[in-house]
Amino acid sequence: MLGFSARSFTLRSVGAVTGAAMVAASASMAAGTASAAARPASGTGYSVAGSLNGVAATSVDNAWAVGATPAGKTLILRWNGQSWARQSSPAGTLNAVAASSAANAWAVGNLGSQYHPAGPHALHWNGTSWRRVSIPGVPGEWLSGVAAISADNAWAVGTHKTATTTTALILHWNGRKWSRIAPPAVKKLASDETYALSSVSASSASNVWTVGPLIAPAAGSQGGVNLHWNGKTWREGPIPPGPQNSVVVVSASDVWTSGCVCGGNPGPVYTAHWNGKRWTYPRNPFSTPGNGEGGGTAVVAAAPGAVWAAGENYSTSRSSFLMRWTGSAWKLTSFAPDSATFAGVAVTSASNAWAVGSTEAGKTLIMHWNGSAWH
């Protein structure tokens, strides 16, 4: 995965929202009931050596968390409504996961280690088992985000890096194979700027959003890119105030993204909302300079009536936070326990959400929201 600092950023492979960078996190959206969502209890935690970079959920009885182990193997955990269990998986690193149903999920990342990506990597869940699916790519490329729309429609995004250039990577699944899609030109970029992509989300085949950071040689500059797929073509949106790390699409008039206002240094976290006509930037507890050095690490997850964000706040010793959108403002709910770091969030309803990451000791971290508290 890549870490970045606004338009001028350095590439490195780290887990999503680990240390100073977050690249991908995907959120799956589905309906859920308050009574059903009360089920997760003492079995919600699962601790093994490694880090979790992303999480997706389709119901209170089905969720996936993915990442990597210190031994260089992908890490896949599944929630069945009662407990988490580890799934068999190959070598490599997984950076994001998305699911359209309990029988259709994608996990993407890269071959090789987190710090040495050796090409894009994709695994598919068919309801029974995970299998590796051939995906076009070359060494130096990695996937940071994935959106699963249906069994024959999925998108994956990431980064193509060579010794001299860094550009966006876009792939599409048509039910039979993955194909490379040429990233669109962004007119608002300067002649010496390019962009990468960190996250992708969709509510339908004709409503897909992807976001990422700008890449420019000028140190201290900042900015990001957001692109929209209308079913026929990708089109650029307005340049946000900083690099965008995460996007989640609830509907055509309800889209959330997150990032930071950071030019060469960690800066305040921001979130942005699309109402179908324009973007707004609601303030949050970490959006003021000096009150929250976010470092570009916020992740968003949403379902109808439920929006969560996780990220980094370098101005405190307990740096990783979770905050909830009340409908009019962001409310800080908790910090990660014991200097742990949140990497991804998934939500299916107001009473069912998951947050995953890693502890300072290098173990996986999983927490659940039951409508009133995280545990």
CSV table of C-alpha atoms in Angstrom, one decimal:
chain,number,residue,atom,x,y,z
A,1,MET,CA,0.0,0.0,0.0
A,2,LEU,CA,1.1,3.5,-0.3
A,3,GLY,CA,1.7,6.2,2.2
A,4,PHE,CA,1.3,9.8,1.1
A,5,SER,CA,1.6,13.3,2.2
A,6,ALA,CA,-0.7,15.4,0.0
A,7,ARG,CA,0.4,16.2,-3.6
A,8,SER,CA,4.0,15.6,-2.7
A,9,PHE,CA,4.1,12.1,-1.2
A,10,THR,CA,6.4,9.3,-0.8
A,11,LEU,CA,5.4,5.8,-1.7
A,12,ARG,CA,5.8,3.0,0.8
A,13,SER,CA,3.9,-0.1,1.6
A,14,VAL,CA,2.0,0.1,4.9
A,15,GLY,CA,-1.2,-1.2,6.2
A,16,ALA,CA,-4.3,0.9,5.8
A,17,VAL,CA,-4.3,3.6,8.5
A,18,THR,CA,-1.2,2.1,10.1
A,19,GLY,CA,1.6,4.5,11.1
A,20,ALA,CA,1.3,7.7,9.0
A,21,ALA,CA,-0.8,6.5,6.1
A,22,MET,CA,-4.1,5.0,5.1
A,23,VAL,CA,-4.8,3.9,1.6
A,24,ALA,CA,-7.7,1.7,1.4
A,25,ALA,CA,-10.7,0.7,3.1
A,26,SER,CA,-13.8,-0.5,1.7
A,27,ALA,CA,-17.3,-0.4,3.3
A,28,SER,CA,-20.1,-2.7,2.4
A,29,MET,CA,-23.7,-1.5,2.8
A,30,ALA,CA,-26.7,-3.7,3.6
A,31,ALA,CA,-29.8,-3.6,5.7
A,32,GLY,CA,-29.9,-4.8,9.2
A,33,THR,CA,-32.2,-4.7,12.3
A,34,ALA,CA,-31.4,-3.5,15.7
A,35,SER,CA,-32.5,-6.8,17.3
A,36,ALA,CA,-30.3,-8.9,15.0
A,37,ALA,CA,-27.4,-6.6,15.4
A,38,ALA,CA,-27.3,-7.2,19.1
A,39,ARG,CA,-26.0,-10.7,18.6
A,40,PRO,CA,-22.2,-10.0,18.4
A,41,ALA,CA,-20.9,-10.3,22.0
A,42,SER,CA,-17.8,-11.8,23.6
A,43,GLY,CA,-16.8,-13.7,20.4
A,44,THR,CA,-16.2,-10.5,18.4
A,45,GLY,CA,-12.5,-10.3,19.1
A,46,TYR,CA,-9.9,-12.3,17.3
A,47,SER,CA,-6.2,-11.8,18.0
A,48,VAL,CA,-3.4,-13.3,16.0
A,49,ALA,CA,-0.1,-12.0,14.8
A,50,GLY,CA,-0.6,-9.6,11.9
A,51,SER,CA,-2.5,-6.6,10.8
A,52,LEU,CA,-6.0,-6.1,9.4
A,53,ASN,CA,-6.3,-3.5,6.6
A,54,GLY,CA,-10.0,-3.7,5.6
A,55,VAL,CA,-13.4,-5.0,6.6
A,56,ALA,CA,-16.7,-5.6,4.8
A,57,ALA,CA,-20.1,-6.7,6.1
A,58,THR,CA,-23.3,-7.7,4.4
A,59,SER,CA,-25.4,-8.5,7.5
A,60,VAL,CA,-25.1,-9.0,11.2
A,61,ASP,CA,-24.3,-12.7,10.4
A,62,ASN,CA,-21.7,-12.1,7.7
A,63,ALA,CA,-18.5,-10.0,7.7
A,64,TRP,CA,-14.9,-10.3,6.4
A,65,ALA,CA,-11.7,-8.8,7.6
A,66,VAL,CA,-8.4,-9.0,5.6
A,67,GLY,CA,-4.8,-8.1,6.0
A,68,ALA,CA,-1.4,-9.8,6.3
A,69,THR,CA,0.7,-11.8,8.7
A,70,PRO,CA,4.3,-11.2,9.7
A,71,ALA,CA,5.3,-14.3,7.7
A,72,GLY,CA,4.1,-12.7,4.4
A,73,LYS,CA,0.8,-14.5,4.0
A,74,THR,CA,-2.5,-13.0,3.4
A,75,LEU,CA,-4.9,-13.0,6.4
A,76,ILE,CA,-8.6,-13.5,6.0
A,77,LEU,CA,-11.1,-13.8,8.8
A,78,ARG,CA,-14.8,-14.5,8.6
A,79,TRP,CA,-17.6,-13.6,11.0
A,80,ASN,CA,-20.6,-16.0,10.9
A,81,GLY,CA,-22.8,-14.3,13.5
A,82,GLN,CA,-21.2,-16.0,16.5
A,83,SER,CA,-17.4,-15.9,16.1
A,84,TRP,CA,-14.5,-15.0,13.9
A,85,ALA,CA,-12.6,-17.8,12.1
A,86,ARG,CA,-9.4,-17.7,10.0
A,87,GLN,CA,-9.7,-18.8,6.4
A,88,SER,CA,-7.0,-20.6,4.4
A,89,SER,CA,-5.3,-18.1,2.1
A,90,PRO,CA,-2.1,-17.8,0.0
A,91,ALA,CA,1.0,-15.6,0.2
A,92,GLY,CA,0.8,-11.9,-0.3
A,93,THR,CA,-0.9,-8.9,1.2
A,94,LEU,CA,-4.6,-7.9,1.2
A,95,ASN,CA,-5.4,-4.3,1.5
A,96,ALA,CA,-9.2,-4.2,1.0
A,97,VAL,CA,-12.3,-6.3,0.9
A,98,ALA,CA,-15.9,-5.8,-0.4
A,99,ALA,CA,-18.9,-8.0,-0.7
A,100,SER,CA,-22.3,-7.7,-2.4
A,101,SER,CA,-23.7,-10.8,-0.7
A,102,ALA,CA,-22.7,-13.7,1.5
A,103,ALA,CA,-21.8,-15.6,-1.7
A,104,ASN,CA,-19.9,-12.9,-3.5
A,105,ALA,CA,-16.9,-11.1,-2.1
A,106,TRP,CA,-13.5,-9.8,-3.4
A,107,ALA,CA,-10.3,-9.2,-1.5
A,108,VAL,CA,-7.5,-7.3,-3.2
A,109,GLY,CA,-3.9,-6.3,-2.5
A,110,ASN,CA,-0.6,-7.3,-3.9
A,111,LEU,CA,1.8,-10.2,-4.3
A,112,GLY,CA,4.9,-9.9,-2.2
A,113,SER,CA,5.0,-8.1,1.1
A,114,GLN,CA,3.4,-4.8,2.2
A,115,TYR,CA,6.8,-3.1,1.7
A,116,HIS,CA,7.7,-4.7,-1.6
A,117,PRO,CA,4.6,-5.1,-3.8
A,118,ALA,CA,5.2,-7.5,-6.7
A,119,GLY,CA,2.0,-7.0,-8.7
A,120,PRO,CA,-1.7,-6.8,-8.0
A,121,HIS,CA,-3.5,-9.7,-6.3
A,122,ALA,CA,-7.2,-10.6,-6.2
A,123,LEU,CA,-9.1,-13.4,-4.4
A,124,HIS,CA,-12.8,-14.2,-4.9
A,125,TRP,CA,-15.3,-15.8,-2.4
A,126,ASN,CA,-18.1,-17.8,-4.1
A,127,GLY,CA,-20.0,-18.7,-0.9
A,128,THR,CA,-17.9,-21.8,-0.3
A,129,SER,CA,-14.2,-21.0,-0.7
A,130,TRP,CA,-11.7,-18.3,-1.6
A,131,ARG,CA,-9.8,-18.8,-4.9
A,132,ARG,CA,-7.1,-16.7,-6.6
A,133,VAL,CA,-8.3,-15.0,-9.8
A,134,SER,CA,-5.8,-14.0,-12.5
A,135,ILE,CA,-5.5,-10.3,-12.7
A,136,PRO,CA,-3.4,-8.3,-15.3
A,137,GLY,CA,-0.5,-6.4,-13.7
A,138,VAL,CA,3.2,-6.0,-13.4
A,139,PRO,CA,5.7,-5.7,-10.5
A,140,GLY,CA,5.4,-2.4,-8.7
A,141,GLU,CA,1.6,-2.3,-8.9
A,142,TRP,CA,-0.8,-2.9,-6.1
A,143,LEU,CA,-4.5,-2.6,-5.4
A,144,SER,CA,-5.8,-0.5,-2.6
A,145,GLY,CA,-9.6,-0.6,-3.0
A,146,VAL,CA,-12.4,-2.8,-4.4
A,147,ALA,CA,-16.1,-2.5,-5.0
A,148,ALA,CA,-18.3,-5.6,-5.4
A,149,ILE,CA,-21.5,-4.7,-7.2
A,150,SER,CA,-22.7,-8.1,-8.4
A,151,ALA,CA,-21.3,-11.5,-9.5
A,152,ASP,CA,-20.4,-10.0,-12.9
A,153,ASN,CA,-19.5,-6.5,-12.0
A,154,ALA,CA,-16.7,-5.3,-9.7
A,155,TRP,CA,-14.1,-2.5,-9.7
A,156,ALA,CA,-10.6,-2.4,-8.2
A,157,VAL,CA,-8.2,0.5,-8.0
A,158,GLY,CA,-4.6,1.1,-6.9
A,159,THR,CA,-1.3,2.4,-8.0
A,160,HIS,CA,1.1,1.7,-10.9
A,161,LYS,CA,4.7,2.6,-10.0
A,162,THR,CA,7.9,2.5,-12.0
A,163,ALA,CA,11.3,3.9,-11.4
A,164,THR,CA,10.2,7.2,-12.9
A,165,THR,CA,6.4,7.5,-12.8
A,166,THR,CA,3.5,6.8,-10.4
A,167,THR,CA,0.0,6.7,-11.9
A,168,ALA,CA,-3.5,5.3,-11.2
A,169,LEU,CA,-4.5,1.7,-11.8
A,170,ILE,CA,-8.1,0.8,-12.6
A,171,LEU,CA,-9.4,-2.7,-13.2
A,172,HIS,CA,-12.9,-4.0,-14.0
A,173,TRP,CA,-14.4,-7.4,-13.5
A,174,ASN,CA,-17.2,-8.5,-16.0
A,175,GLY,CA,-18.0,-11.9,-14.6
A,176,ARG,CA,-15.3,-13.7,-16.6
A,177,LYS,CA,-12.1,-11.8,-16.3
A,178,TRP,CA,-10.4,-8.6,-15.0
A,179,SER,CA,-9.5,-6.0,-17.6
A,180,ARG,CA,-7.4,-2.8,-17.3
A,181,ILE,CA,-9.2,0.4,-17.8
A,182,ALA,CA,-7.3,3.5,-18.9
A,183,PRO,CA,-7.4,6.1,-16.1
A,184,PRO,CA,-9.1,9.3,-17.3
A,185,ALA,CA,-7.2,12.5,-17.8
A,186,VAL,CA,-7.9,15.0,-15.1
A,187,LYS,CA,-8.1,18.5,-16.6
A,188,LYS,CA,-7.5,20.3,-13.3
A,189,LEU,CA,-4.1,18.8,-12.9
A,190,ALA,CA,-0.9,20.7,-13.7
A,191,SER,CA,1.2,19.3,-16.5
A,192,ASP,CA,3.7,17.7,-14.1
A,193,GLU,CA,1.0,16.1,-11.9
A,194,THR,CA,-0.4,12.6,-11.9
A,195,TYR,CA,-2.6,10.8,-9.4
A,196,ALA,CA,-3.0,7.4,-7.7
A,197,LEU,CA,-6.2,5.8,-6.4
A,198,SER,CA,-6.8,4.6,-2.9
A,199,SER,CA,-10.5,3.6,-2.6
A,200,VAL,CA,-13.6,2.7,-4.7
A,201,SER,CA,-17.2,2.3,-3.8
A,202,ALA,CA,-20.5,1.8,-5.6
A,203,SER,CA,-24.2,1.8,-5.0
A,204,SER,CA,-25.1,0.5,-8.5
A,205,ALA,CA,-23.5,-0.3,-11.9
A,206,SER,CA,-24.0,3.3,-12.9
A,207,ASN,CA,-22.9,5.0,-9.7
A,208,VAL,CA,-19.3,4.3,-8.8
A,209,TRP,CA,-16.9,6.7,-7.1
A,210,THR,CA,-13.1,6.4,-6.7
A,211,VAL,CA,-10.7,8.7,-4.9
A,212,GLY,CA,-7.0,9.2,-4.3
A,213,PRO,CA,-4.0,11.6,-3.9
A,214,LEU,CA,-2.4,13.8,-6.4
A,215,ILE,CA,1.3,13.2,-7.1
A,216,ALA,CA,3.5,16.2,-7.8
A,217,PRO,CA,7.1,17.1,-7.6
A,218,ALA,CA,6.4,20.3,-5.6
A,219,ALA,CA,7.0,19.6,-1.9
A,220,GLY,CA,4.3,21.0,0.3
A,221,SER,CA,1.6,21.1,-2.2
A,222,GLN,CA,-1.6,19.2,-1.6
A,223,GLY,CA,-4.7,17.9,-3.2
A,224,GLY,CA,-6.6,14.8,-4.3
A,225,VAL,CA,-8.8,13.4,-7.0
A,226,ASN,CA,-12.3,12.0,-7.1
A,227,LEU,CA,-13.8,10.3,-10.2
A,228,HIS,CA,-17.3,9.2,-10.9
A,229,TRP,CA,-18.5,6.4,-13.2
A,230,ASN,CA,-21.9,6.9,-14.6
A,231,GLY,CA,-22.2,3.5,-16.3
A,232,LYS,CA,-20.4,4.6,-19.5
A,233,THR,CA,-17.4,6.7,-18.6
A,234,TRP,CA,-15.2,8.0,-15.8
A,235,ARG,CA,-15.5,11.8,-15.2
A,236,GLU,CA,-13.5,13.9,-12.8
A,237,GLY,CA,-15.1,15.7,-9.8
A,238,PRO,CA,-13.9,18.8,-8.0
A,239,ILE,CA,-10.4,18.8,-6.5
A,240,PRO,CA,-10.7,18.4,-2.7
A,241,PRO,CA,-8.6,20.3,-0.2
A,242,GLY,CA,-6.3,17.4,0.4
A,243,PRO,CA,-5.6,13.8,-0.6
A,244,GLN,CA,-8.7,11.6,-0.3
A,245,ASN,CA,-8.1,8.2,1.3
A,246,SER,CA,-11.5,6.6,1.4
A,247,VAL,CA,-14.9,6.8,-0.2
A,248,VAL,CA,-18.2,5.2,0.5
A,249,VAL,CA,-21.3,5.4,-1.7
A,250,VAL,CA,-24.7,5.0,-0.1
A,251,SER,CA,-26.8,6.4,-3.1
A,252,ALA,CA,-26.5,8.9,-5.9
A,253,SER,CA,-27.2,11.7,-3.5
A,254,ASP,CA,-25.2,10.4,-0.5
A,255,VAL,CA,-21.5,9.9,-0.8
A,256,TRP,CA,-18.8,10.4,1.8
A,257,THR,CA,-15.0,10.7,1.4
A,258,SER,CA,-12.2,11.4,3.9
A,259,GLY,CA,-8.6,12.7,3.9
A,260,CYS,CA,-6.4,15.3,5.4
A,261,VAL,CA,-5.3,18.9,4.7
A,262,CYS,CA,-1.6,18.1,4.8
A,263,GLY,CA,1.2,19.6,2.7
A,264,GLY,CA,4.3,17.6,3.4
A,265,ASN,CA,3.4,17.1,7.1
A,266,PRO,CA,0.5,15.5,9.0
A,267,GLY,CA,-2.5,17.8,9.0
A,268,PRO,CA,-6.1,18.1,10.1
A,269,VAL,CA,-8.5,15.3,9.1
A,270,TYR,CA,-11.4,16.3,6.9
A,271,THR,CA,-14.5,14.5,5.6
A,272,ALA,CA,-16.5,15.5,2.6
A,273,HIS,CA,-20.2,14.8,1.7
A,274,TRP,CA,-21.8,14.7,-1.8
A,275,ASN,CA,-25.6,15.4,-1.8
A,276,GLY,CA,-26.0,14.8,-5.5
A,277,LYS,CA,-25.3,18.4,-6.4
A,278,ARG,CA,-22.3,19.6,-4.5
A,279,TRP,CA,-19.6,18.7,-2.0
A,280,THR,CA,-19.7,20.1,1.6
A,281,TYR,CA,-17.0,19.7,4.3
A,282,PRO,CA,-18.5,19.2,7.7
A,283,ARG,CA,-16.2,20.1,10.6
A,284,ASN,CA,-15.1,17.3,13.0
A,285,PRO,CA,-13.1,17.1,16.3
A,286,PHE,CA,-9.9,16.8,14.3
A,287,SER,CA,-10.4,19.3,11.5
A,288,THR,CA,-8.7,22.2,13.3
A,289,PRO,CA,-5.0,22.7,12.9
A,290,GLY,CA,-3.2,21.9,16.2
A,291,ASN,CA,-6.3,20.0,17.4
A,292,GLY,CA,-5.7,16.9,15.3
A,293,GLU,CA,-2.8,16.1,13.2
A,294,GLY,CA,-4.6,13.6,11.0
A,295,GLY,CA,-1.9,12.6,8.7
A,296,GLY,CA,-4.4,11.7,5.9
A,297,THR,CA,-5.6,8.6,7.7
A,298,ALA,CA,-9.4,9.0,8.0
A,299,VAL,CA,-11.5,6.1,6.7
A,300,VAL,CA,-15.3,6.4,6.2
A,301,ALA,CA,-18.1,3.7,6.2
A,302,ALA,CA,-21.8,4.3,5.8
A,303,ALA,CA,-25.2,2.8,5.4
A,304,PRO,CA,-28.5,4.6,5.3
A,305,GLY,CA,-28.7,6.6,8.5
A,306,ALA,CA,-25.3,5.4,9.8
A,307,VAL,CA,-21.9,7.0,9.0
A,308,TRP,CA,-18.6,6.3,10.8
A,309,ALA,CA,-15.1,7.5,10.4
A,310,ALA,CA,-11.8,6.2,11.8
A,311,GLY,CA,-8.4,7.8,11.6
A,312,GLU,CA,-5.2,9.1,13.2
A,313,ASN,CA,-4.8,12.0,15.6
A,314,TYR,CA,-1.1,12.6,16.2
A,315,SER,CA,-1.7,15.3,18.8
A,316,THR,CA,-2.5,12.8,21.5
A,317,SER,CA,-0.7,9.7,22.8
A,318,ARG,CA,-3.8,7.6,22.0
A,319,SER,CA,-3.8,8.4,18.3
A,320,SER,CA,-6.4,6.3,16.5
A,321,PHE,CA,-10.1,7.4,16.9
A,322,LEU,CA,-13.6,6.5,15.9
A,323,MET,CA,-16.2,9.2,15.3
A,324,ARG,CA,-19.9,9.0,14.3
A,325,TRP,CA,-22.0,11.4,12.1
A,326,THR,CA,-25.1,12.3,14.1
A,327,GLY,CA,-26.9,13.8,11.1
A,328,SER,CA,-25.7,17.3,11.8
A,329,ALA,CA,-22.2,16.9,13.3
A,330,TRP,CA,-19.3,14.5,13.9
A,331,LYS,CA,-19.1,13.1,17.4
A,332,LEU,CA,-16.0,11.5,18.8
A,333,THR,CA,-17.0,8.1,20.4
A,334,SER,CA,-13.7,6.5,21.4
A,335,PHE,CA,-10.0,6.1,20.9
A,336,ALA,CA,-8.3,2.8,20.0
A,337,PRO,CA,-7.3,0.8,23.1
A,338,ASP,CA,-3.6,0.5,24.2
A,339,SER,CA,-2.2,2.6,21.3
A,340,ALA,CA,-3.8,0.3,18.7
A,341,THR,CA,-4.5,1.6,15.2
A,342,PHE,CA,-7.8,1.4,13.3
A,343,ALA,CA,-7.5,0.5,9.6
A,344,GLY,CA,-11.0,0.0,8.3
A,345,VAL,CA,-14.6,0.3,9.2
A,346,ALA,CA,-17.8,-1.4,7.9
A,347,VAL,CA,-21.4,-0.7,8.8
A,348,THR,CA,-24.7,-2.3,7.8
A,349,SER,CA,-27.0,-0.4,10.1
A,350,ALA,CA,-27.1,2.0,13.0
A,351,SER,CA,-26.6,-0.9,15.4
A,352,ASN,CA,-24.1,-3.0,13.5
A,353,ALA,CA,-20.6,-1.8,12.6
A,354,TRP,CA,-17.1,-3.2,12.7
A,355,ALA,CA,-13.7,-1.5,13.1
A,356,VAL,CA,-10.4,-3.4,12.5
A,357,GLY,CA,-6.7,-2.7,12.7
A,358,SER,CA,-3.7,-3.8,14.7
A,359,THR,CA,-2.3,-3.4,18.2
A,360,GLU,CA,1.1,-1.9,19.2
A,361,ALA,CA,2.2,-5.5,19.8
A,362,GLY,CA,1.5,-6.5,16.2
A,363,LYS,CA,-1.7,-8.4,16.8
A,364,THR,CA,-5.0,-8.0,15.0
A,365,LEU,CA,-7.7,-5.7,16.4
A,366,ILE,CA,-11.4,-6.2,15.9
A,367,MET,CA,-14.1,-4.1,17.6
A,368,HIS,CA,-17.9,-4.1,17.2
A,369,TRP,CA,-20.6,-1.4,17.6
A,370,ASN,CA,-23.9,-2.6,18.9
A,371,GLY,CA,-25.8,0.6,18.7
A,372,SER,CA,-24.6,2.1,22.0
A,373,ALA,CA,-21.0,1.2,22.5
A,374,TRP,CA,-17.8,-0.3,20.9
A,375,HIS,CA,-16.5,-3.5,22.5
